[in-house]
Amino acid sequence: MYQSTLAQLSTALESGQISSAELTRLYLARCHKFNNSLNCFITLNEELALQQAKYADKQRMAGNATPLTGIPVAQKDIFCTNGIKTSCGSKMLDNFIAPYDATIIERMNAAGLIILGKTNMDEFAMGSSNETSFYGPVKNPWDKNHVPGGSSGGSASAVAARLCPAATGTDTGGSIRQPASFCGVTGLKPTYGRVSRYGMIAFASSLDQAGPMTQTAEDAALMMNVIAGFDQRDSTSAAHPVDDYTAGLNDSVAGLRIGLPTQYFGEGLDSDIAKLIEDGIKELEKLGATCREIELPNTALSIPAYYVVAPAECSSNLSRFDGVRFGYRCEDPKDMSDLYLRSRGEGFGKEVKRRIMIGTYVLSAGYYEAYYLKAQRVRHLISDEFQTAFNDIDVIASPTTTAAAFKLNEKINDPISMYFSDIYTVSANLAGLPAISIPAGFVKQLPVGMQLIGNYFTESRLLNIAHQYQKMTDWHQQVPREFQ
Ligand code: GLN
């Protein structure tokens, strides 16, 4: 049963084959068995999950079930959860229990989903390997000497090892898609503003976006039906009409025009990955899609622009952690400034401090125009060239990453090389576009993903293409041997 997708679990619950309480106990048992070795959960929500499950069973009996009522899922520890610790992977929030639920949590609770636990992540979502977490690194279930990717590595690892059927993630520069690719799961970053950021601890507010991490595109659609939509508590939430994300899954992809950016297939790409992505695209061609090469000439500027914009916004967002209002406070402060300096000095890890320093620098008088303003201009160029591309194509296909998961400790002391692991993903964040990563094969027994980027609010189409691809392939059904 633990190998099942959300869609299958929904049917099993509906037919009475299993109860939510039984299902929740089953996943909790798997978490107990495997979490020590994978470290994907920071908090297991045992007691409350079982209570929620009993309530879900009652709701189902009373005929009040939604398609996902009674299914336990994992939540990235960046979402505030009323009464359950929300650490954001940081010592700064190790003692923080939010007094309210993030909108995404509220919506999932209302749909009857169970919170199995909170997943490990890079500290404040800053990282690509999960190694910056205060709670230690997460392991990749395909090979525990390798990283699961980041920052949503706990969620990716947990879904890949089937410790939960699905999870949430957040993606500021690639943090849903890159770990999805490294762990062999499906990860969707929606259009900026499609899913509410209320109650999601802010890293870089103009880039952050929450989304589903699942086994299949169909499951991602089921989750999007719960979490997408306008929220008046998030000022950047989009009022755009919300699709029924499962309705179009079986639409034909005949006539689909796919663009292949030459910049995403050039130097730096592992040749085995290039081959797998070409094979993946051929599958779509068999269904009647056509391909052409396109140019996104400013791709090389995406990482430098991102590493100005994201630290700038993080330096501002993280100023609220001052040892006064919530979170970590140093012992015996001498005076006010000692309180600020030591609380922040002791509460934040190295990568977070590096970003705060870069961000403060690029925003300071005299440098603002040279760095921040320039990065914003580059960001516009990047958005514009996507719009030009979408005049002639419907979707962009590419690898999600240049290589499969790297080894633990391989890049942690080389931030620049770590930053470049997001080269194919950050542009979608800078432009605010939706993008999905789907399992597309294996390189030396490690999974790799294919990325599809669409124009604004085309999540349904991306999910439809991914679903059609998953009907023709079985990469997404593979489970690492130890966890089968
Ligand atoms: N790896 C990128 C970074 O370190 C992206 C992180 C994210 O998407 N949250 O900033």
Coordinates of C-alpha atoms and ligand atoms in Angstrom, one line a residue:
M1 CA 0.0 0.0 0.0
Y2 CA 2.8 2.4 0.8
Q3 CA 3.9 2.3 -2.9
S4 CA 0.6 3.8 -3.9
T5 CA 0.0 7.2 -5.5
L6 CA -2.4 9.8 -4.1
A7 CA -4.9 8.8 -6.8
Q8 CA -4.7 5.1 -5.8
L9 CA -4.9 5.9 -2.1
S10 CA -8.0 8.0 -2.7
T11 CA -9.7 5.0 -4.4
A12 CA -8.6 2.7 -1.6
L13 CA -10.0 5.0 1.1
E14 CA -13.2 5.5 -0.9
S15 CA -13.8 1.8 -1.3
G16 CA -13.1 1.1 2.4
Q17 CA -10.1 -1.1 1.5
I18 CA -8.2 0.8 4.2
S19 CA -9.0 3.5 6.8
S20 CA -7.1 6.7 7.2
A21 CA -6.1 5.7 10.7
E22 CA -4.5 2.5 9.3
L23 CA -2.8 4.3 6.5
T24 CA -1.4 6.9 8.8
R25 CA 0.0 4.3 11.1
L26 CA 1.5 2.5 8.2
Y27 CA 3.4 5.6 7.0
L28 CA 4.4 6.5 10.6
A29 CA 5.9 3.0 11.0
R30 CA 7.9 3.5 7.8
C31 CA 9.1 6.9 9.0
H32 CA 10.2 5.3 12.3
K33 CA 12.0 2.6 10.5
F34 CA 13.9 4.7 8.0
N35 CA 14.2 8.3 9.2
N36 CA 17.3 7.6 11.3
S37 CA 19.2 6.7 8.1
L38 CA 17.7 9.3 5.7
N39 CA 17.1 12.2 8.1
C40 CA 14.2 13.5 6.0
F41 CA 12.0 14.6 8.9
I42 CA 12.7 17.2 11.5
T43 CA 9.5 16.6 13.3
L44 CA 7.1 13.6 13.2
N45 CA 3.6 14.7 14.0
E46 CA 2.5 11.4 15.4
E47 CA -0.2 12.2 17.9
L48 CA -1.9 14.9 16.0
A49 CA -1.7 12.9 12.7
L50 CA -3.6 10.0 14.3
Q51 CA -6.2 12.4 15.7
Q52 CA -6.6 14.0 12.2
A53 CA -6.9 10.5 10.7
K54 CA -9.7 9.5 13.0
Y55 CA -11.5 12.7 12.2
A56 CA -11.0 12.1 8.5
D57 CA -12.5 8.6 8.8
K58 CA -15.5 10.1 10.5
Q59 CA -15.9 12.7 7.8
R60 CA -15.7 10.0 5.1
M61 CA -18.4 7.9 6.9
A62 CA -20.6 11.0 7.0
G63 CA -20.2 11.5 3.3
N64 CA -18.1 14.7 3.6
A65 CA -14.9 13.4 2.0
T66 CA -12.9 15.3 -0.7
P67 CA -10.7 13.2 -3.0
L68 CA -7.7 13.5 -0.6
T69 CA -9.5 13.2 2.7
G70 CA -7.5 11.0 5.1
I71 CA -4.3 10.8 3.1
P72 CA -1.1 11.6 5.2
V73 CA 1.4 13.9 3.5
A74 CA 4.7 15.6 4.6
Q75 CA 5.1 19.4 4.9
K76 CA 8.3 21.2 4.3
D77 CA 9.4 22.8 7.6
I78 CA 9.1 26.2 6.0
F79 CA 5.3 26.3 6.4
C80 CA 3.9 27.6 9.6
T81 CA 1.8 24.9 11.3
N82 CA -0.3 25.8 14.3
G83 CA 1.0 24.0 17.4
I84 CA 3.7 22.0 15.5
K85 CA 7.3 23.2 15.5
T86 CA 8.4 25.2 12.4
S87 CA 12.2 25.4 12.3
C88 CA 12.9 26.3 8.7
G89 CA 16.0 24.1 9.1
S90 CA 17.6 26.7 11.4
K91 CA 18.8 26.9 15.0
M92 CA 17.2 30.4 15.0
L93 CA 13.7 28.7 14.9
D94 CA 14.5 25.5 16.7
N95 CA 12.1 26.5 19.5
F96 CA 9.5 28.2 17.3
I97 CA 5.9 26.9 17.4
A98 CA 3.8 29.0 15.1
P99 CA 0.4 30.3 16.4
Y100 CA -1.2 29.9 13.0
D101 CA -1.3 27.8 9.9
A102 CA 0.1 28.9 6.5
T103 CA -2.7 29.2 3.9
I104 CA -1.4 26.1 2.1
I105 CA -1.6 24.1 5.4
E106 CA -5.0 25.6 6.1
R107 CA -6.3 24.5 2.7
M108 CA -4.8 21.0 3.0
N109 CA -6.3 20.6 6.4
A110 CA -9.7 21.7 5.1
A111 CA -9.4 19.1 2.3
G112 CA -8.9 16.5 5.0
L113 CA -5.2 15.8 4.4
I114 CA -3.2 14.6 7.4
I115 CA 0.1 16.2 8.4
L116 CA 2.5 13.3 8.9
G117 CA 5.5 15.5 9.8
K118 CA 7.7 18.4 8.8
T119 CA 10.5 17.7 6.4
N120 CA 14.2 18.7 6.7
M121 CA 15.5 21.4 4.4
D122 CA 18.4 23.7 3.8
E123 CA 18.5 26.5 6.4
F124 CA 15.9 29.1 5.4
A125 CA 15.8 27.3 2.0
M126 CA 19.3 28.5 1.1
G127 CA 21.1 25.6 -0.5
S128 CA 21.0 23.0 -3.2
S129 CA 22.1 19.9 -1.2
N130 CA 20.3 20.0 2.2
E131 CA 23.7 20.2 3.9
T132 CA 23.1 23.7 5.3
S133 CA 20.3 22.4 7.6
F134 CA 20.9 22.8 11.4
Y135 CA 19.5 19.3 11.7
G136 CA 22.1 17.7 9.5
P137 CA 22.1 16.6 5.9
V138 CA 19.4 14.5 4.3
K139 CA 20.5 11.4 2.4
N140 CA 19.5 10.4 -1.1
P141 CA 17.5 7.1 -0.9
W142 CA 19.1 6.0 -4.2
D143 CA 22.5 6.2 -2.7
K144 CA 23.1 7.4 0.8
N145 CA 26.5 8.8 0.0
H146 CA 24.8 11.3 -2.3
V147 CA 22.8 14.5 -1.5
P148 CA 19.0 14.5 -2.2
G149 CA 19.3 18.1 -3.6
G150 CA 17.9 21.1 -1.9
S151 CA 16.4 23.0 -0.4
S152 CA 13.3 20.7 -0.4
G153 CA 15.6 17.6 0.0
G154 CA 13.7 16.2 3.0
S155 CA 10.4 16.2 1.0
A156 CA 12.1 14.7 -2.1
S157 CA 13.8 12.0 -0.1
A158 CA 10.7 11.1 1.8
V159 CA 8.6 10.7 -1.3
A160 CA 11.3 8.8 -3.1
A161 CA 11.6 6.3 -0.2
R162 CA 7.8 6.1 0.1
L163 CA 7.8 7.4 3.7
C164 CA 4.9 9.5 2.5
P165 CA 2.9 9.4 -0.7
A166 CA 3.5 13.2 -1.4
A167 CA 4.9 16.3 0.1
T168 CA 5.1 20.0 -0.3
G169 CA 8.2 22.0 -1.3
T170 CA 9.1 25.6 -2.1
D171 CA 11.2 26.8 -5.0
T172 CA 13.0 30.1 -5.0
G173 CA 15.7 29.1 -7.5
G174 CA 15.1 25.5 -8.1
S175 CA 14.4 24.0 -4.7
I176 CA 11.4 21.9 -5.8
R177 CA 12.7 20.8 -9.2
Q178 CA 16.4 20.1 -8.5
P179 CA 15.7 17.7 -5.5
A180 CA 12.8 16.2 -7.5
S181 CA 15.3 15.5 -10.2
F182 CA 18.0 14.1 -7.8
C183 CA 15.5 11.8 -6.1
G184 CA 13.4 10.7 -9.0
V185 CA 10.1 12.3 -8.1
T186 CA 7.8 14.8 -9.8
G187 CA 8.0 18.4 -8.7
L188 CA 6.0 21.4 -9.9
K189 CA 6.9 25.0 -9.3
P190 CA 3.7 26.9 -10.1
T191 CA 3.5 30.4 -11.6
Y192 CA 4.6 33.1 -9.1
G193 CA 1.6 34.1 -7.1
R194 CA -0.5 31.0 -8.0
V195 CA -0.1 29.4 -4.5
S196 CA -0.2 31.6 -1.5
R197 CA 3.0 32.5 0.4
Y198 CA 1.1 33.5 3.5
G199 CA 2.7 31.6 6.4
M200 CA 5.6 30.4 4.3
I201 CA 8.7 31.7 5.9
A202 CA 10.1 34.2 3.4
F203 CA 13.5 33.8 1.8
A204 CA 13.3 35.9 -1.4
S205 CA 9.8 37.1 -1.6
S206 CA 9.7 38.0 -5.3
L207 CA 10.9 34.5 -6.3
D208 CA 9.5 32.2 -3.6
Q209 CA 6.7 29.8 -4.7
A210 CA 5.3 26.7 -3.1
G211 CA 4.3 23.5 -4.9
P212 CA 3.7 19.8 -4.8
M213 CA 6.3 17.0 -4.8
T214 CA 4.7 13.8 -5.8
Q215 CA 5.2 10.4 -7.5
T216 CA 3.2 11.4 -10.5
A217 CA 1.9 14.4 -12.5
E218 CA -1.6 13.2 -11.8
D219 CA -0.9 13.5 -8.0
A220 CA 0.6 16.9 -8.5
A221 CA -2.7 17.9 -10.2
L222 CA -4.7 16.6 -7.3
M223 CA -2.6 18.6 -4.8
M224 CA -2.8 21.7 -7.0
N225 CA -6.6 21.5 -6.9
V226 CA -6.3 21.9 -3.1
I227 CA -3.5 24.5 -2.8
A228 CA -3.8 26.9 -5.8
G229 CA -5.8 30.0 -5.7
F230 CA -6.1 33.6 -4.6
D231 CA -5.4 34.6 -1.0
Q232 CA -6.1 38.1 0.2
R233 CA -3.5 37.7 2.9
D234 CA -0.7 37.4 0.3
S235 CA -0.3 40.8 -1.5
T236 CA 1.3 39.1 -4.5
S237 CA -1.3 36.3 -4.8
A238 CA -2.7 36.1 -8.3
A239 CA -6.4 36.7 -8.9
H240 CA -6.2 34.7 -12.1
P241 CA -9.0 32.0 -12.4
V242 CA -7.9 28.6 -11.1
D243 CA -8.1 25.6 -13.3
D244 CA -9.3 22.2 -12.5
Y245 CA -5.9 20.6 -12.7
T246 CA -7.0 17.1 -13.2
A247 CA -9.6 17.9 -15.9
G248 CA -7.1 18.2 -18.8
L249 CA -4.6 15.4 -17.9
N250 CA -5.8 13.2 -20.7
D251 CA -5.9 15.9 -23.4
S252 CA -3.9 15.1 -26.5
V253 CA -0.4 16.6 -27.0
A254 CA -0.6 16.3 -30.8
G255 CA 0.6 19.5 -32.3
L256 CA 2.4 20.6 -29.2
R257 CA 5.3 22.9 -30.1
I258 CA 8.4 22.2 -27.9
G259 CA 11.3 24.6 -27.8
L260 CA 14.8 23.3 -26.9
P261 CA 17.0 26.2 -25.8
T262 CA 20.5 25.7 -27.1
Q263 CA 21.9 27.3 -23.9
Y264 CA 20.4 24.4 -21.9
F265 CA 22.0 21.6 -23.9
G266 CA 25.5 23.0 -24.3
E267 CA 28.7 23.0 -22.3
G268 CA 28.6 21.7 -18.8
L269 CA 25.8 19.2 -19.4
D270 CA 26.5 15.6 -18.6
S271 CA 26.4 13.7 -22.0
D272 CA 24.4 10.8 -20.5
I273 CA 21.7 13.3 -19.3
A274 CA 21.6 14.9 -22.7
K275 CA 20.9 11.5 -24.2
L276 CA 18.1 10.8 -21.7
I277 CA 16.4 14.1 -22.3
E278 CA 16.6 13.6 -26.1
D279 CA 14.9 10.2 -25.5
G280 CA 12.3 11.8 -23.4
I281 CA 11.5 14.4 -26.0
K282 CA 11.3 11.6 -28.6
E283 CA 8.5 10.1 -26.5
L284 CA 6.6 13.3 -26.8
E285 CA 7.2 13.4 -30.5
K286 CA 5.7 10.0 -30.8
L287 CA 2.5 11.6 -29.4
G288 CA 2.6 14.2 -32.1
A289 CA 4.6 17.0 -30.6
T290 CA 7.1 18.9 -32.7
C291 CA 10.5 20.3 -31.6
R292 CA 12.6 23.2 -32.6
E293 CA 15.7 24.8 -31.2
I294 CA 15.3 28.2 -29.6
E295 CA 17.7 30.8 -28.1
L296 CA 17.6 32.2 -24.6
P297 CA 20.8 34.2 -24.9
N298 CA 20.8 35.6 -21.4
T299 CA 20.7 32.3 -19.6
A300 CA 24.3 32.7 -18.5
L301 CA 23.3 35.8 -16.6
S302 CA 20.6 34.1 -14.6
I303 CA 22.8 32.8 -11.8
P304 CA 24.7 36.1 -11.3
A305 CA 21.3 38.0 -11.3
Y306 CA 19.7 35.5 -8.9
Y307 CA 22.7 35.8 -6.5
V308 CA 22.1 39.5 -6.3
V309 CA 18.3 39.6 -6.1
A310 CA 17.9 36.6 -3.7
P311 CA 20.5 37.7 -1.1
A312 CA 19.2 41.2 -1.2
E313 CA 15.7 40.1 -0.4
C314 CA 16.8 37.6 2.1
S315 CA 18.9 40.2 4.0
S316 CA 15.7 42.2 4.4
N317 CA 13.4 39.3 5.2
L318 CA 15.8 37.8 7.8
S319 CA 16.2 41.1 9.7
R320 CA 13.1 40.1 11.7
F321 CA 15.1 37.4 13.5
D322 CA 16.6 39.6 16.1
G323 CA 16.4 37.6 19.3
V324 CA 13.6 39.8 20.6
R325 CA 10.3 38.8 19.0
F326 CA 10.7 35.1 18.4
G327 CA 13.3 32.4 17.9
Y328 CA 16.7 32.0 19.3
R329 CA 18.0 34.4 22.0
C330 CA 21.6 34.3 23.2
E331 CA 22.3 33.8 26.9
D332 CA 22.9 36.7 29.3
P333 CA 23.1 39.6 26.8
K334 CA 25.1 42.6 28.1
D335 CA 23.0 45.2 26.4
M336 CA 20.7 45.6 23.4
S337 CA 23.3 45.4 20.7
D338 CA 25.0 42.4 22.3
L339 CA 21.5 40.8 22.2
Y340 CA 21.1 41.4 18.5
L341 CA 24.6 40.6 17.5
R342 CA 25.0 37.4 19.5
S343 CA 21.5 36.1 18.8
R344 CA 22.0 36.5 15.1
G345 CA 25.6 35.4 15.2
E346 CA 24.8 32.2 17.1
G347 CA 21.4 31.5 15.6
F348 CA 22.2 31.6 11.9
G349 CA 24.5 29.2 10.0
K350 CA 27.3 30.0 7.6
E351 CA 25.5 30.0 4.3
V352 CA 22.7 32.2 5.7
K353 CA 25.2 34.7 7.0
R354 CA 27.0 34.8 3.7
R355 CA 23.8 35.7 2.0
I356 CA 22.9 38.3 4.5
M357 CA 26.3 40.0 4.0
I358 CA 26.1 39.9 0.2
G359 CA 22.5 41.2 0.3
T360 CA 23.3 44.0 2.7
Y361 CA 26.2 45.0 0.5
V362 CA 24.3 45.1 -2.8
L363 CA 21.5 47.1 -1.2
S364 CA 23.8 49.7 0.4
A365 CA 24.0 53.2 -0.8
G366 CA 26.5 53.6 -3.6
Y367 CA 26.2 49.9 -4.7
Y368 CA 22.5 49.6 -5.1
E369 CA 22.5 50.9 -8.7
A370 CA 25.6 49.0 -9.7
Y371 CA 24.3 45.6 -8.4
Y372 CA 20.7 45.4 -7.4
L373 CA 19.2 47.7 -10.0
K374 CA 21.4 46.0 -12.7
A375 CA 20.3 42.6 -11.6
Q376 CA 16.6 43.7 -11.8
R377 CA 17.3 44.9 -15.4
V378 CA 18.8 41.5 -16.3
R379 CA 15.8 39.9 -14.8
H380 CA 13.6 41.8 -17.2
L381 CA 15.7 40.8 -20.2
I382 CA 15.3 37.2 -19.1
S383 CA 11.5 37.5 -18.8
D384 CA 11.3 39.2 -22.1
E385 CA 13.3 36.6 -24.0
F386 CA 11.0 33.9 -22.6
Q387 CA 8.0 35.8 -23.9
T388 CA 9.6 36.1 -27.3
A389 CA 10.2 32.4 -27.3
F390 CA 6.6 31.7 -26.4
N391 CA 5.4 33.4 -29.5
D392 CA 6.4 30.4 -31.5
I393 CA 6.4 27.5 -29.0
D394 CA 4.1 26.2 -26.3
V395 CA 6.5 24.7 -23.9
I396 CA 10.3 24.5 -23.3
A397 CA 11.9 21.2 -22.5
S398 CA 15.4 20.8 -21.0
P399 CA 17.3 18.8 -18.4
T400 CA 16.5 19.9 -14.8
T401 CA 20.2 19.7 -13.8
T402 CA 23.5 19.4 -15.5
A403 CA 24.4 16.3 -13.6
A404 CA 22.9 13.7 -11.3
A405 CA 23.1 14.0 -7.5
F406 CA 26.6 14.8 -6.3
K407 CA 28.2 13.3 -3.2
L408 CA 27.8 14.6 0.3
N409 CA 30.6 17.1 1.2
E410 CA 31.5 17.4 -2.5
K411 CA 30.4 21.0 -3.0
I412 CA 29.7 22.4 0.5
N413 CA 33.0 24.3 0.7
D414 CA 32.7 25.6 -2.9
P415 CA 29.6 27.8 -2.9
I416 CA 30.1 29.0 -6.5
S417 CA 29.9 25.4 -7.8
M418 CA 26.9 24.7 -5.6
Y419 CA 25.2 27.9 -6.9
F420 CA 25.7 26.7 -10.5
S421 CA 23.8 23.5 -9.9
D422 CA 20.6 25.6 -10.4
I423 CA 21.6 27.0 -13.8
Y424 CA 18.6 25.4 -15.6
T425 CA 16.1 26.2 -12.9
V426 CA 16.6 29.8 -11.7
S427 CA 15.5 31.5 -14.9
A428 CA 11.9 30.3 -14.4
N429 CA 11.9 31.9 -10.9
L430 CA 13.4 35.2 -12.2
A431 CA 10.6 35.3 -14.8
G432 CA 7.9 33.9 -12.5
L433 CA 7.1 31.1 -14.9
P434 CA 5.7 27.6 -14.0
A435 CA 8.0 24.6 -14.5
I436 CA 7.9 21.0 -13.7
S437 CA 10.6 18.3 -13.3
I438 CA 9.7 14.7 -14.1
P439 CA 11.7 11.5 -13.8
A440 CA 13.4 10.8 -17.1
G441 CA 15.9 8.0 -16.5
F442 CA 19.0 7.1 -14.6
V443 CA 22.7 7.9 -14.8
K444 CA 24.9 5.4 -12.9
Q445 CA 21.8 4.3 -10.9
L446 CA 20.9 7.9 -9.9
P447 CA 17.7 9.5 -11.2
V448 CA 17.6 12.5 -13.4
G449 CA 14.7 14.8 -14.3
M450 CA 13.4 16.4 -17.5
Q451 CA 12.2 20.0 -17.0
L452 CA 9.2 21.5 -18.8
I453 CA 8.8 25.3 -18.6
G454 CA 5.5 26.9 -19.6
N455 CA 4.1 30.4 -20.0
Y456 CA 2.3 32.0 -17.1
F457 CA -0.6 30.0 -15.6
T458 CA -0.2 27.0 -17.9
E459 CA 0.3 24.5 -15.0
S460 CA -2.6 22.4 -16.4
R461 CA -0.8 22.1 -19.7
L462 CA 2.5 21.2 -18.1
L463 CA 0.7 18.5 -15.9
N464 CA -1.1 17.2 -19.0
I465 CA 2.2 16.8 -21.0
A466 CA 3.9 15.3 -17.9
H467 CA 1.0 12.9 -17.4
Q468 CA 1.0 11.8 -21.1
Y469 CA 4.8 11.2 -20.8
Q470 CA 4.3 9.2 -17.6
K471 CA 1.7 7.0 -19.4
M472 CA 4.5 6.0 -21.8
T473 CA 7.4 5.6 -19.4
D474 CA 7.9 4.0 -16.0
W475 CA 10.8 6.1 -14.6
H476 CA 8.5 7.7 -12.0
Q477 CA 7.5 4.2 -10.7
Q478 CA 11.0 3.2 -9.7
V479 CA 11.7 2.8 -6.0
P480 CA 15.2 2.4 -4.5
R481 CA 15.6 -1.3 -3.6
E482 CA 15.9 -0.8 0.2
F483 CA 12.6 1.0 0.3
Q484 CA 10.5 -1.3 -2.0
Ligands
GLN1 N1 19.7 26.6 -4.5 C1 19.2 27.9 -4.6 C2 19.7 28.7 -3.5 O1 20.5 28.3 -2.7 C3 17.7 27.9 -4.6 C4 17.1 27.6 -3.3 C5 15.6 27.6 -3.3 O2 15.0 27.5 -4.4 N2 15.0 27.8 -2.2 O3 19.3 29.8 -3.3

